[in-house]
Amino acid sequence: MDSQIDCEILIVGAGTWGCSIALELARRGHASIKVLDGGSFPSTISAGNDLNKIAEEANEPSQDDSDEDFFWHKVHQLAMRAWKHDPLFAPFYHPTSFIDAAVSDDAYQRCVEYARGEDAVLLPLSTREDFQKTMPSGILQGPFSGWRGFWKKGGAGWVFASGALRAMHAEAVKLGVQFVTGEPEGRVERLLYNEGSTAVLGAVTSDGVSHLAKHTILSAGANSDRLFEFEGQLRPTAWTLAHIPLSQEEAALYKDLPILYGVDRGFFIEPDAEKHEMKLCDEHPGYINPVIENGRFHSVPFARHQIPAESEARMRLLLRETMPQLAEREFSFARMCWDADTVDRRFLIDRHPDIKNLIVAVGGSGNGFMTCPAIGVLAADVLNNKSDIEARVKKMLRWRPEIAVGRDWWNSQGRYGADGKVMDLREVTEWTKIQQ
């Protein structure tokens, strides 16, 4: 039997951004906040439920910056202030340094541009010996043929993603936020509109309950496109990750490593302290799952704790070139990791211009976790109609369907690896068979 539940603020999605937004709103004194999510917390398909994510400090924003640079410097600055100084976030940041490198000429040029844009001093790396000096002896045994790059010794590292996600959730609960998760009571089937669809009144979950709210914030990551018409602004895109198990002795040797990020190869981050597993990512423009309905293009996310065999092959190439001693070791875990790309890879955090009571906070575009402490601030500012939001930042976050007209759904959006092409999951014929 249908029933109704009322709250002041309803957040759809209990992943990285949903938790960040709920936490920030609760910290600002908002009450009656409810968060809905179809997965149990932390969801096994949440991109933020992960061992680690890269984090970089930002240059100081300058009025002389382009709008693009000013936006990213400001957002990174907001995020890193929390990762370094907020008692909730700071325990999860590990400043281990960062290596940005590439093999192909085009990808290396991107590294050069990255180095030019940094205020920090970066050490050039051009030989096998250069790379080997960045880590303890015996780790980088690979030939590094064609590898070139730069070592950023300060102002970068990684964050313990799932730990931070749990901490945001726990603190939000402590401050009074209500999380309704799992099937069917947390799964949102549709948004609830008034007559004429001029305002959102809340959401309806799979158990038939209508959750009414004064404000609804849609922050369901790659699944947001399933619940609302974004007019082509979002492209759910998947990346691939795997874990390699290490012995306790190996884990001690591989501790505190710089992140080695190959722009056209992939990257790895030091092993976790509990299971001694090292995370690998295959760097590429992404996989999509195309579906055309009523003449409209969609990429439809799906959960899978395996990865395409071709992705595993690329990860093993990365290992052969850098750490061949691990290249044939069996993976202990793998999964697809979904996010939503905007056309320009900037976030979309704004009130809907035509539908009242709806705020969208979507479009992580591969930068969602690193910046998650800033996301809560930005979304809360939108809800509170703060006039002191930087005008240049607000402009970059706005609802902007005009730039999605005629969108090229196969655009690599400045990413390299895997021949520089977005890949079609319908064409994948072989998957890994990793025992979870």
CSV table of C-alpha atoms in Angstrom, one decimal:
chain,number,residue,atom,x,y,z
A,1,MET,CA,0.0,0.0,0.0
A,2,ASP,CA,1.4,3.4,-0.9
A,3,SER,CA,2.4,5.8,1.9
A,4,GLN,CA,4.0,9.2,2.1
A,5,ILE,CA,7.1,10.3,4.1
A,6,ASP,CA,8.1,14.0,4.3
A,7,CYS,CA,11.5,15.6,4.7
A,8,GLU,CA,13.0,19.0,4.0
A,9,ILE,CA,15.9,17.8,1.7
A,10,LEU,CA,15.9,14.6,-0.3
A,11,ILE,CA,19.2,13.4,-1.8
A,12,VAL,CA,19.0,10.7,-4.4
A,13,GLY,CA,22.3,8.7,-4.3
A,14,ALA,CA,24.4,7.7,-1.3
A,15,GLY,CA,27.7,7.5,-3.2
A,16,THR,CA,30.7,9.8,-3.0
A,17,TRP,CA,28.8,13.0,-3.9
A,18,GLY,CA,25.6,12.2,-2.1
A,19,CYS,CA,27.4,11.6,1.2
A,20,SER,CA,29.5,14.7,0.8
A,21,ILE,CA,26.4,16.8,0.1
A,22,ALA,CA,24.5,15.3,3.1
A,23,LEU,CA,27.5,15.9,5.4
A,24,GLU,CA,28.0,19.5,4.4
A,25,LEU,CA,24.3,20.4,4.7
A,26,ALA,CA,24.1,18.7,8.1
A,27,ARG,CA,27.3,20.6,9.2
A,28,ARG,CA,25.6,23.9,8.2
A,29,GLY,CA,22.7,23.1,10.5
A,30,HIS,CA,20.1,21.8,8.0
A,31,ALA,CA,17.7,19.2,9.5
A,32,SER,CA,15.4,16.6,8.1
A,33,ILE,CA,17.8,15.3,5.4
A,34,LYS,CA,17.1,12.0,3.8
A,35,VAL,CA,19.3,10.1,1.4
A,36,LEU,CA,18.0,7.3,-0.8
A,37,ASP,CA,20.1,4.6,-2.6
A,38,GLY,CA,19.2,1.2,-4.0
A,39,GLY,CA,22.5,-0.4,-2.9
A,40,SER,CA,23.4,-1.3,0.7
A,41,PHE,CA,26.0,1.1,2.1
A,42,PRO,CA,28.7,1.3,0.9
A,43,SER,CA,27.4,0.1,-2.4
A,44,THR,CA,29.5,-2.4,-4.2
A,45,ILE,CA,29.0,-0.5,-7.4
A,46,SER,CA,29.8,3.0,-6.0
A,47,ALA,CA,32.9,4.4,-7.7
A,48,GLY,CA,34.0,5.8,-4.3
A,49,ASN,CA,33.9,2.4,-2.6
A,50,ASP,CA,37.5,1.8,-3.7
A,51,LEU,CA,41.0,1.3,-2.2
A,52,ASN,CA,42.4,4.6,-3.2
A,53,LYS,CA,42.1,7.6,-5.5
A,54,ILE,CA,44.7,10.1,-6.8
A,55,ALA,CA,44.7,13.5,-5.1
A,56,GLU,CA,46.6,16.6,-6.1
A,57,GLU,CA,47.0,20.0,-4.5
A,58,ALA,CA,46.2,23.0,-6.6
A,59,ASN,CA,47.8,26.2,-7.8
A,60,GLU,CA,46.5,29.3,-6.1
A,61,PRO,CA,43.6,30.7,-8.2
A,62,SER,CA,44.4,33.9,-9.9
A,63,GLN,CA,42.1,36.4,-11.6
A,64,ASP,CA,44.5,36.2,-14.6
A,65,ASP,CA,43.7,32.5,-15.0
A,66,SER,CA,41.4,31.4,-17.8
A,67,ASP,CA,37.9,30.5,-16.6
A,68,GLU,CA,38.8,26.8,-17.0
A,69,ASP,CA,42.0,27.1,-14.9
A,70,PHE,CA,40.4,29.3,-12.3
A,71,PHE,CA,37.6,26.7,-11.9
A,72,TRP,CA,39.9,23.7,-11.4
A,73,HIS,CA,42.3,25.6,-9.2
A,74,LYS,CA,39.4,26.8,-7.0
A,75,VAL,CA,37.7,23.4,-6.8
A,76,HIS,CA,41.0,21.6,-6.0
A,77,GLN,CA,41.9,24.2,-3.4
A,78,LEU,CA,38.6,23.7,-1.6
A,79,ALA,CA,39.0,19.9,-1.7
A,80,MET,CA,42.6,19.8,-0.6
A,81,ARG,CA,42.0,22.2,2.2
A,82,ALA,CA,39.7,19.5,3.6
A,83,TRP,CA,42.0,16.6,2.8
A,84,LYS,CA,44.9,18.3,4.6
A,85,HIS,CA,43.2,20.1,7.5
A,86,ASP,CA,39.6,18.9,8.2
A,87,PRO,CA,39.8,16.3,11.0
A,88,LEU,CA,37.3,14.1,9.2
A,89,PHE,CA,39.1,14.0,5.9
A,90,ALA,CA,42.8,14.5,6.8
A,91,PRO,CA,43.5,10.9,8.2
A,92,PHE,CA,42.8,9.5,4.7
A,93,TYR,CA,45.2,11.7,2.7
A,94,HIS,CA,48.7,10.2,2.0
A,95,PRO,CA,51.1,12.7,0.3
A,96,THR,CA,53.3,10.2,-1.4
A,97,SER,CA,54.1,12.3,-4.6
A,98,PHE,CA,53.1,11.8,-8.2
A,99,ILE,CA,54.7,10.8,-11.5
A,100,ASP,CA,53.1,11.9,-14.7
A,101,ALA,CA,54.5,10.0,-17.7
A,102,ALA,CA,53.7,8.7,-21.1
A,103,VAL,CA,55.0,6.6,-24.0
A,104,SER,CA,53.4,8.1,-27.1
A,105,ASP,CA,54.4,11.5,-28.4
A,106,ASP,CA,50.9,12.9,-28.2
A,107,ALA,CA,50.4,11.7,-24.6
A,108,TYR,CA,53.8,13.0,-23.6
A,109,GLN,CA,52.9,16.4,-24.9
A,110,ARG,CA,50.0,16.4,-22.5
A,111,CYS,CA,52.6,15.7,-19.7
A,112,VAL,CA,54.6,18.7,-20.9
A,113,GLU,CA,51.6,20.9,-20.7
A,114,TYR,CA,50.8,19.6,-17.3
A,115,ALA,CA,54.3,20.4,-16.1
A,116,ARG,CA,54.1,23.9,-17.5
A,117,GLY,CA,50.9,24.6,-15.7
A,118,GLU,CA,52.2,23.6,-12.2
A,119,ASP,CA,53.6,26.0,-9.7
A,120,ALA,CA,55.5,23.2,-8.1
A,121,VAL,CA,59.0,22.2,-9.3
A,122,LEU,CA,58.8,19.0,-11.3
A,123,LEU,CA,61.8,16.7,-12.0
A,124,PRO,CA,62.1,15.5,-15.6
A,125,LEU,CA,62.3,11.7,-16.1
A,126,SER,CA,63.6,10.4,-19.4
A,127,THR,CA,65.6,7.2,-18.8
A,128,ARG,CA,65.0,3.9,-17.1
A,129,GLU,CA,67.4,5.0,-14.4
A,130,ASP,CA,65.5,8.2,-13.8
A,131,PHE,CA,62.3,6.3,-13.1
A,132,GLN,CA,64.0,3.8,-10.9
A,133,LYS,CA,65.4,6.5,-8.6
A,134,THR,CA,61.8,7.5,-7.7
A,135,MET,CA,61.2,4.3,-5.8
A,136,PRO,CA,63.1,1.9,-3.5
A,137,SER,CA,65.6,-0.4,-5.3
A,138,GLY,CA,64.1,-3.6,-6.7
A,139,ILE,CA,60.6,-2.2,-7.4
A,140,LEU,CA,60.8,-0.7,-10.9
A,141,GLN,CA,62.6,-3.5,-12.7
A,142,GLY,CA,61.0,-2.9,-16.1
A,143,PRO,CA,62.7,-1.5,-19.3
A,144,PHE,CA,60.6,1.7,-19.4
A,145,SER,CA,61.1,1.8,-23.2
A,146,GLY,CA,59.9,5.1,-24.5
A,147,TRP,CA,58.7,6.3,-21.2
A,148,ARG,CA,59.2,10.1,-20.4
A,149,GLY,CA,57.6,12.2,-17.8
A,150,PHE,CA,57.9,14.4,-14.7
A,151,TRP,CA,58.0,13.7,-10.9
A,152,LYS,CA,56.0,16.0,-8.7
A,153,LYS,CA,57.7,15.4,-5.3
A,154,GLY,CA,55.3,17.5,-3.2
A,155,GLY,CA,51.6,18.4,-3.3
A,156,ALA,CA,50.2,15.1,-4.5
A,157,GLY,CA,49.4,11.6,-3.3
A,158,TRP,CA,46.3,9.5,-2.8
A,159,VAL,CA,43.3,9.2,-0.5
A,160,PHE,CA,41.8,6.1,1.1
A,161,ALA,CA,38.5,6.2,-0.8
A,162,SER,CA,36.3,3.7,1.0
A,163,GLY,CA,37.5,4.9,4.4
A,164,ALA,CA,36.6,8.5,3.6
A,165,LEU,CA,33.3,7.4,2.2
A,166,ARG,CA,32.4,5.5,5.4
A,167,ALA,CA,33.6,8.5,7.5
A,168,MET,CA,31.4,10.9,5.6
A,169,HIS,CA,28.4,8.6,6.1
A,170,ALA,CA,29.1,8.0,9.8
A,171,GLU,CA,29.4,11.7,10.6
A,172,ALA,CA,26.3,12.6,8.5
A,173,VAL,CA,24.3,10.0,10.5
A,174,LYS,CA,25.7,11.3,13.7
A,175,LEU,CA,24.5,14.8,12.7
A,176,GLY,CA,21.0,13.5,12.1
A,177,VAL,CA,20.9,12.5,8.3
A,178,GLN,CA,18.7,9.6,7.5
A,179,PHE,CA,20.0,7.1,5.0
A,180,VAL,CA,17.5,4.7,3.4
A,181,THR,CA,19.4,2.1,1.4
A,182,GLY,CA,19.0,-1.3,-0.2
A,183,GLU,CA,16.2,-2.9,-2.2
A,184,PRO,CA,13.4,-2.1,-2.4
A,185,GLU,CA,13.0,0.7,0.1
A,186,GLY,CA,16.1,2.7,-1.1
A,187,ARG,CA,15.9,2.2,-4.8
A,188,VAL,CA,14.4,5.3,-6.6
A,189,GLU,CA,12.2,4.3,-9.5
A,190,ARG,CA,11.3,7.8,-10.6
A,191,LEU,CA,11.2,11.4,-9.5
A,192,LEU,CA,7.8,12.7,-8.3
A,193,TYR,CA,6.4,15.8,-10.1
A,194,ASN,CA,3.5,18.1,-9.6
A,195,GLU,CA,0.7,18.3,-12.1
A,196,GLY,CA,2.2,19.9,-15.2
A,197,SER,CA,5.7,18.7,-14.3
A,198,THR,CA,6.9,22.2,-13.4
A,199,ALA,CA,8.3,21.1,-10.0
A,200,VAL,CA,9.8,18.1,-8.4
A,201,LEU,CA,8.0,17.0,-5.2
A,202,GLY,CA,10.4,14.2,-4.2
A,203,ALA,CA,10.9,10.6,-5.4
A,204,VAL,CA,9.1,7.2,-5.5
A,205,THR,CA,11.0,4.1,-4.4
A,206,SER,CA,10.5,0.5,-5.5
A,207,ASP,CA,8.3,-0.3,-2.5
A,208,GLY,CA,5.8,2.3,-3.6
A,209,VAL,CA,6.6,4.9,-1.0
A,210,SER,CA,6.5,8.5,-2.0
A,211,HIS,CA,9.3,10.5,-0.3
A,212,LEU,CA,8.1,14.1,-0.4
A,213,ALA,CA,10.6,16.9,0.0
A,214,LYS,CA,10.9,20.7,-0.2
A,215,HIS,CA,14.2,20.3,-2.1
A,216,THR,CA,15.4,17.3,-4.1
A,217,ILE,CA,19.1,16.9,-5.0
A,218,LEU,CA,19.8,14.3,-7.8
A,219,SER,CA,23.3,12.9,-7.2
A,220,ALA,CA,23.1,9.4,-8.4
A,221,GLY,CA,26.3,9.3,-10.4
A,222,ALA,CA,26.2,7.4,-13.7
A,223,ASN,CA,22.6,6.3,-12.9
A,224,SER,CA,21.4,9.9,-12.8
A,225,ASP,CA,20.7,9.7,-16.5
A,226,ARG,CA,18.2,6.9,-15.8
A,227,LEU,CA,16.0,9.2,-13.6
A,228,PHE,CA,16.1,12.5,-15.5
A,229,GLU,CA,16.4,14.0,-18.9
A,230,PHE,CA,19.8,15.6,-19.1
A,231,GLU,CA,19.5,16.6,-22.7
A,232,GLY,CA,22.7,14.8,-23.7
A,233,GLN,CA,24.8,16.4,-21.0
A,234,LEU,CA,25.8,13.1,-19.3
A,235,ARG,CA,27.5,10.1,-20.8
A,236,PRO,CA,27.8,7.2,-18.4
A,237,THR,CA,31.3,5.8,-19.0
A,238,ALA,CA,33.1,2.9,-17.4
A,239,TRP,CA,36.8,2.4,-16.5
A,240,THR,CA,38.5,-0.7,-15.3
A,241,LEU,CA,40.5,-1.6,-12.2
A,242,ALA,CA,42.1,-4.7,-10.7
A,243,HIS,CA,44.0,-5.7,-7.5
A,244,ILE,CA,47.2,-7.7,-7.3
A,245,PRO,CA,47.9,-9.5,-4.0
A,246,LEU,CA,51.2,-9.0,-2.3
A,247,SER,CA,52.9,-10.8,0.6
A,248,GLN,CA,53.3,-9.0,3.9
A,249,GLU,CA,57.0,-8.6,3.1
A,250,GLU,CA,56.3,-7.2,-0.4
A,251,ALA,CA,53.7,-4.9,1.0
A,252,ALA,CA,56.2,-3.4,3.4
A,253,LEU,CA,58.7,-2.8,0.5
A,254,TYR,CA,56.0,-1.2,-1.7
A,255,LYS,CA,54.7,1.1,1.0
A,256,ASP,CA,54.7,4.9,0.5
A,257,LEU,CA,55.4,4.6,-3.3
A,258,PRO,CA,54.8,7.6,-5.5
A,259,ILE,CA,51.8,7.2,-7.8
A,260,LEU,CA,53.1,6.2,-11.2
A,261,TYR,CA,50.5,7.5,-13.7
A,262,GLY,CA,51.1,6.5,-17.3
A,263,VAL,CA,48.8,8.8,-19.4
A,264,ASP,CA,48.5,6.2,-22.2
A,265,ARG,CA,49.2,3.1,-20.1
A,266,GLY,CA,47.6,3.2,-16.6
A,267,PHE,CA,48.6,3.6,-13.1
A,268,PHE,CA,49.2,1.9,-9.7
A,269,ILE,CA,49.1,3.0,-6.1
A,270,GLU,CA,50.8,1.5,-3.1
A,271,PRO,CA,49.1,-1.5,-1.5
A,272,ASP,CA,46.5,-1.2,1.3
A,273,ALA,CA,47.5,-1.9,4.8
A,274,GLU,CA,44.9,-4.5,5.5
A,275,LYS,CA,44.8,-6.9,2.6
A,276,HIS,CA,48.1,-6.0,1.0
A,277,GLU,CA,46.6,-5.6,-2.4
A,278,MET,CA,47.9,-3.2,-5.0
A,279,LYS,CA,45.4,-1.4,-7.2
A,280,LEU,CA,46.0,-1.1,-11.0
A,281,CYS,CA,44.0,0.9,-13.4
A,282,ASP,CA,44.0,0.6,-17.2
A,283,GLU,CA,44.1,4.2,-18.6
A,284,HIS,CA,41.8,4.7,-21.6
A,285,PRO,CA,39.0,7.0,-22.9
A,286,GLY,CA,36.4,4.6,-21.3
A,287,TYR,CA,33.8,2.0,-22.2
A,288,ILE,CA,30.2,2.8,-22.9
A,289,ASN,CA,27.1,0.6,-23.2
A,290,PRO,CA,25.0,2.2,-26.0
A,291,VAL,CA,21.2,1.9,-26.2
A,292,ILE,CA,19.0,3.9,-28.5
A,293,GLU,CA,15.5,4.5,-27.2
A,294,ASN,CA,12.9,6.6,-29.1
A,295,GLY,CA,15.7,8.1,-31.1
A,296,ARG,CA,17.7,9.1,-28.0
A,297,PHE,CA,21.2,7.8,-27.3
A,298,HIS,CA,21.9,6.4,-23.8
A,299,SER,CA,24.9,4.7,-22.3
A,300,VAL,CA,23.4,2.3,-19.7
A,301,PRO,CA,25.5,1.4,-16.7
A,302,PHE,CA,25.6,-2.2,-15.3
A,303,ALA,CA,27.5,-3.7,-12.4
A,304,ARG,CA,30.2,-6.3,-13.1
A,305,HIS,CA,33.0,-7.5,-10.9
A,306,GLN,CA,35.0,-8.6,-13.9
A,307,ILE,CA,36.7,-6.6,-16.6
A,308,PRO,CA,37.2,-7.2,-20.4
A,309,ALA,CA,40.1,-9.5,-21.1
A,310,GLU,CA,41.6,-6.8,-23.4
A,311,SER,CA,41.7,-4.5,-20.4
A,312,GLU,CA,43.6,-7.1,-18.3
A,313,ALA,CA,46.1,-7.4,-21.2
A,314,ARG,CA,46.7,-3.7,-21.2
A,315,MET,CA,47.3,-3.8,-17.4
A,316,ARG,CA,49.8,-6.6,-17.8
A,317,LEU,CA,51.6,-4.5,-20.5
A,318,LEU,CA,51.9,-1.7,-17.9
A,319,LEU,CA,53.4,-4.2,-15.5
A,320,ARG,CA,55.8,-5.7,-18.0
A,321,GLU,CA,57.1,-2.2,-18.8
A,322,THR,CA,57.4,-1.1,-15.1
A,323,MET,CA,57.2,-4.0,-12.7
A,324,PRO,CA,57.7,-7.3,-14.7
A,325,GLN,CA,58.1,-9.3,-11.5
A,326,LEU,CA,54.3,-8.9,-11.0
A,327,ALA,CA,53.2,-9.1,-14.6
A,328,GLU,CA,52.0,-12.7,-14.5
A,329,ARG,CA,50.6,-12.7,-11.0
A,330,GLU,CA,46.9,-13.6,-10.8
A,331,PHE,CA,44.5,-10.7,-10.0
A,332,SER,CA,42.5,-11.0,-6.8
A,333,PHE,CA,39.8,-8.6,-7.7
A,334,ALA,CA,38.5,-6.6,-10.6
A,335,ARG,CA,35.5,-4.5,-11.5
A,336,MET,CA,33.9,-1.9,-13.8
A,337,CYS,CA,33.9,1.6,-12.4
A,338,TRP,CA,31.2,3.9,-13.7
A,339,ASP,CA,31.1,7.7,-13.8
A,340,ALA,CA,29.2,10.2,-15.9
A,341,ASP,CA,31.2,12.4,-18.3
A,342,THR,CA,29.9,15.9,-19.2
A,343,VAL,CA,30.8,17.3,-22.6
A,344,ASP,CA,33.5,19.5,-21.2
A,345,ARG,CA,34.4,17.3,-18.2
A,346,ARG,CA,33.4,20.0,-15.8
A,347,PHE,CA,30.9,19.2,-13.1
A,348,LEU,CA,27.2,20.0,-13.4
A,349,ILE,CA,25.9,21.4,-10.1
A,350,ASP,CA,23.0,23.7,-10.4
A,351,ARG,CA,19.3,24.4,-9.9
A,352,HIS,CA,17.3,23.2,-12.9
A,353,PRO,CA,16.3,26.4,-14.8
A,354,ASP,CA,12.8,25.3,-15.6
A,355,ILE,CA,11.8,22.7,-13.0
A,356,LYS,CA,11.4,24.0,-9.4
A,357,ASN,CA,12.8,22.4,-6.3
A,358,LEU,CA,15.4,20.3,-8.2
A,359,ILE,CA,19.1,20.6,-7.9
A,360,VAL,CA,21.4,18.3,-10.0
A,361,ALA,CA,24.9,17.4,-8.7
A,362,VAL,CA,26.3,15.1,-11.4
A,363,GLY,CA,29.1,14.7,-13.9
A,364,GLY,CA,32.2,13.6,-12.0
A,365,SER,CA,34.0,13.0,-15.3
A,366,GLY,CA,36.8,11.1,-13.6
A,367,ASN,CA,37.5,13.8,-11.0
A,368,GLY,CA,34.7,13.2,-8.6
A,369,PHE,CA,36.4,11.6,-5.6
A,370,MET,CA,39.5,13.7,-5.4
A,371,THR,CA,37.3,16.8,-5.2
A,372,CYS,CA,34.4,15.3,-3.1
A,373,PRO,CA,34.9,17.6,-0.1
A,374,ALA,CA,34.4,20.5,-2.4
A,375,ILE,CA,31.3,19.0,-4.0
A,376,GLY,CA,29.4,19.2,-0.7
A,377,VAL,CA,30.4,22.9,-0.3
A,378,LEU,CA,29.4,23.8,-3.9
A,379,ALA,CA,26.0,21.9,-3.8
A,380,ALA,CA,25.2,23.4,-0.4
A,381,ASP,CA,26.0,26.9,-1.7
A,382,VAL,CA,23.5,26.3,-4.6
A,383,LEU,CA,20.8,25.1,-2.2
A,384,ASN,CA,21.4,28.1,0.1
A,385,ASN,CA,21.4,30.6,-2.8
A,386,LYS,CA,24.7,31.9,-1.6
A,387,SER,CA,25.6,35.1,-3.4
A,388,ASP,CA,29.3,34.8,-2.6
A,389,ILE,CA,29.8,31.7,-4.7
A,390,GLU,CA,32.6,32.7,-7.1
A,391,ALA,CA,30.8,33.9,-10.2
A,392,ARG,CA,33.4,32.3,-12.4
A,393,VAL,CA,32.9,29.0,-10.6
A,394,LYS,CA,29.2,29.1,-10.7
A,395,LYS,CA,29.3,29.8,-14.5
A,396,MET,CA,31.3,26.7,-15.0
A,397,LEU,CA,28.9,24.5,-13.0
A,398,ARG,CA,25.8,25.7,-14.7
A,399,TRP,CA,23.1,23.7,-16.5
A,400,ARG,CA,24.4,23.9,-20.1
A,401,PRO,CA,22.5,21.6,-22.6
A,402,GLU,CA,23.5,23.9,-25.5
A,403,ILE,CA,27.0,22.5,-25.6
A,404,ALA,CA,25.6,18.9,-25.9
A,405,VAL,CA,23.7,19.6,-29.1
A,406,GLY,CA,25.1,17.2,-31.7
A,407,ARG,CA,27.4,15.6,-29.1
A,408,ASP,CA,29.9,13.1,-30.4
A,409,TRP,CA,29.3,10.2,-28.0
A,410,TRP,CA,32.6,8.6,-29.1
A,411,ASN,CA,34.8,11.6,-28.2
A,412,SER,CA,37.8,10.6,-26.2
A,413,GLN,CA,37.7,13.9,-24.4
A,414,GLY,CA,41.4,14.3,-24.1
A,415,ARG,CA,42.1,10.8,-22.8
A,416,TYR,CA,44.8,8.5,-24.1
A,417,GLY,CA,45.4,4.7,-24.0
A,418,ALA,CA,43.6,1.9,-25.8
A,419,ASP,CA,44.3,3.5,-29.2
A,420,GLY,CA,42.7,6.7,-27.9
A,421,LYS,CA,39.2,5.4,-28.6
A,422,VAL,CA,36.0,5.1,-26.5
A,423,MET,CA,35.1,1.4,-26.5
A,424,ASP,CA,31.7,-0.3,-27.0
A,425,LEU,CA,30.8,-2.9,-24.3
A,426,ARG,CA,28.5,-4.6,-26.8
A,427,GLU,CA,31.7,-5.7,-28.7
A,428,VAL,CA,33.4,-7.3,-25.7
A,429,THR,CA,33.4,-11.0,-26.2
A,430,GLU,CA,35.8,-12.2,-23.4
A,431,TRP,CA,35.8,-11.2,-19.7
A,432,THR,CA,38.2,-12.2,-16.9
A,433,LYS,CA,37.1,-15.0,-14.6
A,434,ILE,CA,38.6,-13.8,-11.4
A,435,GLN,CA,37.4,-15.6,-8.2
A,436,GLN,CA,36.1,-12.9,-5.8
